[in-house]
Amino acid sequence: MYRAIAAALGVNTSWFGADAMKVVDLLTFSFLESNRPNLLLIDEAHLLTPSCLNELRLLTNAQVRHEPLVTLVLFGQPALASTLKLPATIPLAQRIGVWATLGEMSEEETIGYIDWQITRAGGKDDVFTLAAKKAIYRRSQGIPRLVNRFA
């Protein structure tokens, strides 16, 4: 994990050991050089182990000039919420300032979402008939990840 963070900061990681202090040093240098906090975005966070989540929490302990060295944003499926309720991850869960859940879309929102995705990809919104879009909604129950899979 630390190697991936260092690589995201543009560091050649071929020499890099799995050392949290090296990452803290890199983040501190980045903070001081840019004079703005580091934002660490982690997608698919539900796949992280409690131990890995605890290591991320340790990174949030570091401060520079009385400001957090890193702001952590986790994106994940509902299993992440269950993991954050485990005793080992409660300290991280207590630090969460904002918790947002993306719920299911309505049929109208799903149809609009399908049209928007097709348009963004350079297509025309008549790729699917209205009946097909409604079928995608029924099958996916408006869950964005499933809408993407079926469309």
PDB file of C-alpha atoms in Angstrom:
ATOM      1  CA  MET A   1       0.000   0.000   0.000  1.00  0.00           C
ATOM      2  CA  TYR A   2       2.762   2.448   0.877  1.00  0.00           C
ATOM      3  CA  ARG A   3       4.500   1.695  -2.390  1.00  0.00           C
ATOM      4  CA  ALA A   4       1.272   2.522  -4.298  1.00  0.00           C
ATOM      5  CA  ILE A   5       0.935   5.829  -2.429  1.00  0.00           C
ATOM      6  CA  ALA A   6       4.554   6.707  -3.216  1.00  0.00           C
ATOM      7  CA  ALA A   7       4.048   5.815  -6.890  1.00  0.00           C
ATOM      8  CA  ALA A   8       0.980   8.086  -7.000  1.00  0.00           C
ATOM      9  CA  LEU A   9       3.235  10.876  -5.725  1.00  0.00           C
ATOM     10  CA  GLY A  10       5.534  10.266  -8.712  1.00  0.00           C
ATOM     11  CA  VAL A  11       8.300   8.432  -6.848  1.00  0.00           C
ATOM     12  CA  ASN A  12      10.281   5.669  -8.541  1.00  0.00           C
ATOM     13  CA  THR A  13       9.389   2.821  -6.211  1.00  0.00           C
ATOM     14  CA  SER A  14      11.948   0.266  -7.398  1.00  0.00           C
ATOM     15  CA  TRP A  15      14.109   1.158  -4.362  1.00  0.00           C
ATOM     16  CA  PHE A  16      11.169   1.815  -2.060  1.00  0.00           C
ATOM     17  CA  GLY A  17      10.617  -0.377   0.981  1.00  0.00           C
ATOM     18  CA  ALA A  18       7.277  -0.823   2.714  1.00  0.00           C
ATOM     19  CA  ASP A  19       7.912   1.916   5.240  1.00  0.00           C
ATOM     20  CA  ALA A  20       5.210   4.241   6.547  1.00  0.00           C
ATOM     21  CA  MET A  21       7.772   6.839   7.583  1.00  0.00           C
ATOM     22  CA  LYS A  22       9.000   7.196   4.002  1.00  0.00           C
ATOM     23  CA  VAL A  23       5.434   7.886   2.886  1.00  0.00           C
ATOM     24  CA  VAL A  24       4.948  10.429   5.674  1.00  0.00           C
ATOM     25  CA  ASP A  25       8.183  12.123   4.576  1.00  0.00           C
ATOM     26  CA  LEU A  26       6.997  12.196   0.942  1.00  0.00           C
ATOM     27  CA  LEU A  27       3.592  13.556   1.948  1.00  0.00           C
ATOM     28  CA  THR A  28       5.230  16.202   4.141  1.00  0.00           C
ATOM     29  CA  PHE A  29       7.501  17.279   1.290  1.00  0.00           C
ATOM     30  CA  SER A  30       4.509  17.429  -1.061  1.00  0.00           C
ATOM     31  CA  PHE A  31       2.544  19.484   1.475  1.00  0.00           C
ATOM     32  CA  LEU A  32       5.383  21.948   2.067  1.00  0.00           C
ATOM     33  CA  GLU A  33       6.174  22.262  -1.626  1.00  0.00           C
ATOM     34  CA  SER A  34       2.582  22.916  -2.720  1.00  0.00           C
ATOM     35  CA  ASN A  35       1.379  24.594   0.495  1.00  0.00           C
ATOM     36  CA  ARG A  36      -1.853  22.632   0.346  1.00  0.00           C
ATOM     37  CA  PRO A  37      -2.989  19.421   2.009  1.00  0.00           C
ATOM     38  CA  ASN A  38      -2.651  16.048   0.357  1.00  0.00           C
ATOM     39  CA  LEU A  39      -5.840  14.302  -0.687  1.00  0.00           C
ATOM     40  CA  LEU A  40      -5.639  10.514  -0.747  1.00  0.00           C
ATOM     41  CA  LEU A  41      -8.525   8.924  -2.683  1.00  0.00           C
ATOM     42  CA  ILE A  42      -8.982   5.172  -2.373  1.00  0.00           C
ATOM     43  CA  ASP A  43     -11.502   3.423  -4.594  1.00  0.00           C
ATOM     44  CA  GLU A  44     -12.754  -0.089  -3.843  1.00  0.00           C
ATOM     45  CA  ALA A  45     -11.902   0.509  -0.159  1.00  0.00           C
ATOM     46  CA  HIS A  46     -14.244  -2.316   0.819  1.00  0.00           C
ATOM     47  CA  LEU A  47     -11.497  -4.670  -0.373  1.00  0.00           C
ATOM     48  CA  LEU A  48      -8.990  -3.353   2.203  1.00  0.00           C
ATOM     49  CA  THR A  49      -8.311  -5.440   5.291  1.00  0.00           C
ATOM     50  CA  PRO A  50      -8.868  -3.972   8.765  1.00  0.00           C
ATOM     51  CA  SER A  51      -5.086  -3.960   9.200  1.00  0.00           C
ATOM     52  CA  CYS A  52      -4.615  -1.931   6.017  1.00  0.00           C
ATOM     53  CA  LEU A  53      -7.359   0.500   7.053  1.00  0.00           C
ATOM     54  CA  ASN A  54      -5.612   0.926  10.396  1.00  0.00           C
ATOM     55  CA  GLU A  55      -2.361   1.792   8.611  1.00  0.00           C
ATOM     56  CA  LEU A  56      -4.235   4.467   6.648  1.00  0.00           C
ATOM     57  CA  ARG A  57      -5.552   5.826   9.938  1.00  0.00           C
ATOM     58  CA  LEU A  58      -1.981   6.127  11.163  1.00  0.00           C
ATOM     59  CA  LEU A  59      -1.176   8.305   8.148  1.00  0.00           C
ATOM     60  CA  THR A  60      -3.977  10.661   9.191  1.00  0.00           C
ATOM     61  CA  ASN A  61      -2.219  11.222  12.553  1.00  0.00           C
ATOM     62  CA  ALA A  62       0.585  13.224  10.948  1.00  0.00           C
ATOM     63  CA  GLN A  63       0.330  17.004  10.965  1.00  0.00           C
ATOM     64  CA  VAL A  64       2.290  19.872   9.457  1.00  0.00           C
ATOM     65  CA  ARG A  65       1.832  23.383  10.810  1.00  0.00           C
ATOM     66  CA  HIS A  66      -1.044  22.111  12.968  1.00  0.00           C
ATOM     67  CA  GLU A  67      -2.916  20.928   9.870  1.00  0.00           C
ATOM     68  CA  PRO A  68      -3.568  17.338   8.800  1.00  0.00           C
ATOM     69  CA  LEU A  69      -0.907  16.071   6.450  1.00  0.00           C
ATOM     70  CA  VAL A  70      -3.401  14.017   4.495  1.00  0.00           C
ATOM     71  CA  THR A  71      -7.152  13.950   3.986  1.00  0.00           C
ATOM     72  CA  LEU A  72      -8.416  10.464   3.338  1.00  0.00           C
ATOM     73  CA  VAL A  73     -11.444   9.755   1.107  1.00  0.00           C
ATOM     74  CA  LEU A  74     -12.650   6.177   0.880  1.00  0.00           C
ATOM     75  CA  PHE A  75     -14.984   4.914  -1.835  1.00  0.00           C
ATOM     76  CA  GLY A  76     -16.457   1.470  -1.477  1.00  0.00           C
ATOM     77  CA  GLN A  77     -19.415  -0.834  -1.520  1.00  0.00           C
ATOM     78  CA  PRO A  78     -21.677  -1.348   1.519  1.00  0.00           C
ATOM     79  CA  ALA A  79     -19.257  -3.938   2.948  1.00  0.00           C
ATOM     80  CA  LEU A  80     -16.954  -1.023   3.849  1.00  0.00           C
ATOM     81  CA  ALA A  81     -19.503   0.195   6.407  1.00  0.00           C
ATOM     82  CA  SER A  82     -19.506  -3.260   8.020  1.00  0.00           C
ATOM     83  CA  THR A  83     -15.709  -3.353   8.129  1.00  0.00           C
ATOM     84  CA  LEU A  84     -15.593   0.070   9.775  1.00  0.00           C
ATOM     85  CA  LYS A  85     -17.770  -1.277  12.601  1.00  0.00           C
ATOM     86  CA  LEU A  86     -15.166  -3.875  13.578  1.00  0.00           C
ATOM     87  CA  PRO A  87     -13.255  -3.159  16.823  1.00  0.00           C
ATOM     88  CA  ALA A  88      -9.947  -2.838  14.930  1.00  0.00           C
ATOM     89  CA  THR A  89     -11.315  -0.109  12.655  1.00  0.00           C
ATOM     90  CA  ILE A  90     -13.421   1.908  15.097  1.00  0.00           C
ATOM     91  CA  PRO A  91     -10.631   4.515  15.556  1.00  0.00           C
ATOM     92  CA  LEU A  92     -10.730   5.181  11.801  1.00  0.00           C
ATOM     93  CA  ALA A  93     -14.530   5.220  11.730  1.00  0.00           C
ATOM     94  CA  GLN A  94     -14.513   7.836  14.493  1.00  0.00           C
ATOM     95  CA  ARG A  95     -12.457  10.142  12.269  1.00  0.00           C
ATOM     96  CA  ILE A  96     -14.910  10.099   9.381  1.00  0.00           C
ATOM     97  CA  GLY A  97     -16.222  13.628   8.964  1.00  0.00           C
ATOM     98  CA  VAL A  98     -18.647  12.973   6.118  1.00  0.00           C
ATOM     99  CA  TRP A  99     -20.442   9.758   5.242  1.00  0.00           C
ATOM    100  CA  ALA A 100     -22.346   9.608   1.964  1.00  0.00           C
ATOM    101  CA  THR A 101     -24.204   6.666   0.509  1.00  0.00           C
ATOM    102  CA  LEU A 102     -25.190   6.479  -3.121  1.00  0.00           C
ATOM    103  CA  GLY A 103     -28.598   4.849  -3.175  1.00  0.00           C
ATOM    104  CA  GLU A 104     -30.635   3.358  -5.950  1.00  0.00           C
ATOM    105  CA  MET A 105     -31.841   5.582  -8.774  1.00  0.00           C
ATOM    106  CA  SER A 106     -35.481   5.890  -9.760  1.00  0.00           C
ATOM    107  CA  GLU A 107     -36.611   4.635 -13.160  1.00  0.00           C
ATOM    108  CA  GLU A 108     -36.520   8.196 -14.517  1.00  0.00           C
ATOM    109  CA  GLU A 109     -33.025   8.787 -13.086  1.00  0.00           C
ATOM    110  CA  THR A 110     -31.795   5.479 -14.506  1.00  0.00           C
ATOM    111  CA  ILE A 111     -33.046   6.333 -17.997  1.00  0.00           C
ATOM    112  CA  GLY A 112     -31.403   9.771 -17.765  1.00  0.00           C
ATOM    113  CA  TYR A 113     -28.191   8.196 -16.490  1.00  0.00           C
ATOM    114  CA  ILE A 114     -28.082   5.711 -19.390  1.00  0.00           C
ATOM    115  CA  ASP A 115     -28.645   8.528 -21.903  1.00  0.00           C
ATOM    116  CA  TRP A 116     -25.978  10.675 -20.215  1.00  0.00           C
ATOM    117  CA  GLN A 117     -23.408   7.846 -20.259  1.00  0.00           C
ATOM    118  CA  ILE A 118     -24.045   7.100 -23.933  1.00  0.00           C
ATOM    119  CA  THR A 119     -23.794  10.791 -24.872  1.00  0.00           C
ATOM    120  CA  ARG A 120     -20.538  11.146 -22.904  1.00  0.00           C
ATOM    121  CA  ALA A 121     -19.139   8.167 -24.802  1.00  0.00           C
ATOM    122  CA  GLY A 122     -19.948   9.924 -28.089  1.00  0.00           C
ATOM    123  CA  GLY A 123     -23.083   7.971 -28.921  1.00  0.00           C
ATOM    124  CA  LYS A 124     -26.677   8.976 -29.476  1.00  0.00           C
ATOM    125  CA  ASP A 125     -29.273   8.377 -26.777  1.00  0.00           C
ATOM    126  CA  ASP A 126     -31.324   6.147 -29.091  1.00  0.00           C
ATOM    127  CA  VAL A 127     -28.911   3.208 -28.699  1.00  0.00           C
ATOM    128  CA  PHE A 128     -31.471   1.569 -26.386  1.00  0.00           C
ATOM    129  CA  THR A 129     -35.226   1.739 -26.833  1.00  0.00           C
ATOM    130  CA  LEU A 130     -37.261   3.121 -23.948  1.00  0.00           C
ATOM    131  CA  ALA A 131     -38.463  -0.421 -23.242  1.00  0.00           C
ATOM    132  CA  ALA A 132     -34.845  -1.650 -23.043  1.00  0.00           C
ATOM    133  CA  LYS A 133     -33.913   1.180 -20.654  1.00  0.00           C
ATOM    134  CA  LYS A 134     -36.879   0.289 -18.456  1.00  0.00           C
ATOM    135  CA  ALA A 135     -35.806  -3.361 -18.514  1.00  0.00           C
ATOM    136  CA  ILE A 136     -32.292  -2.326 -17.463  1.00  0.00           C
ATOM    137  CA  TYR A 137     -33.834  -0.370 -14.590  1.00  0.00           C
ATOM    138  CA  ARG A 138     -35.934  -3.342 -13.448  1.00  0.00           C
ATOM    139  CA  ARG A 139     -33.008  -5.761 -13.677  1.00  0.00           C
ATOM    140  CA  SER A 140     -30.523  -3.407 -11.970  1.00  0.00           C
ATOM    141  CA  GLN A 141     -32.994  -2.013  -9.420  1.00  0.00           C
ATOM    142  CA  GLY A 142     -31.390   1.363 -10.167  1.00  0.00           C
ATOM    143  CA  ILE A 143     -28.021   0.416  -8.674  1.00  0.00           C
ATOM    144  CA  PRO A 144     -25.467   2.403 -10.735  1.00  0.00           C
ATOM    145  CA  ARG A 145     -22.845  -0.358 -10.872  1.00  0.00           C
ATOM    146  CA  LEU A 146     -25.439  -2.817 -12.203  1.00  0.00           C
ATOM    147  CA  VAL A 147     -26.861  -0.266 -14.651  1.00  0.00           C
ATOM    148  CA  ASN A 148     -23.334   0.121 -16.059  1.00  0.00           C
ATOM    149  CA  ARG A 149     -22.950  -3.634 -16.345  1.00  0.00           C
ATOM    150  CA  PHE A 150     -26.271  -4.200 -18.109  1.00  0.00           C
ATOM    151  CA  ALA A 151     -26.057  -1.191 -20.419  1.00  0.00           C
TER     152      ALA A 151
END
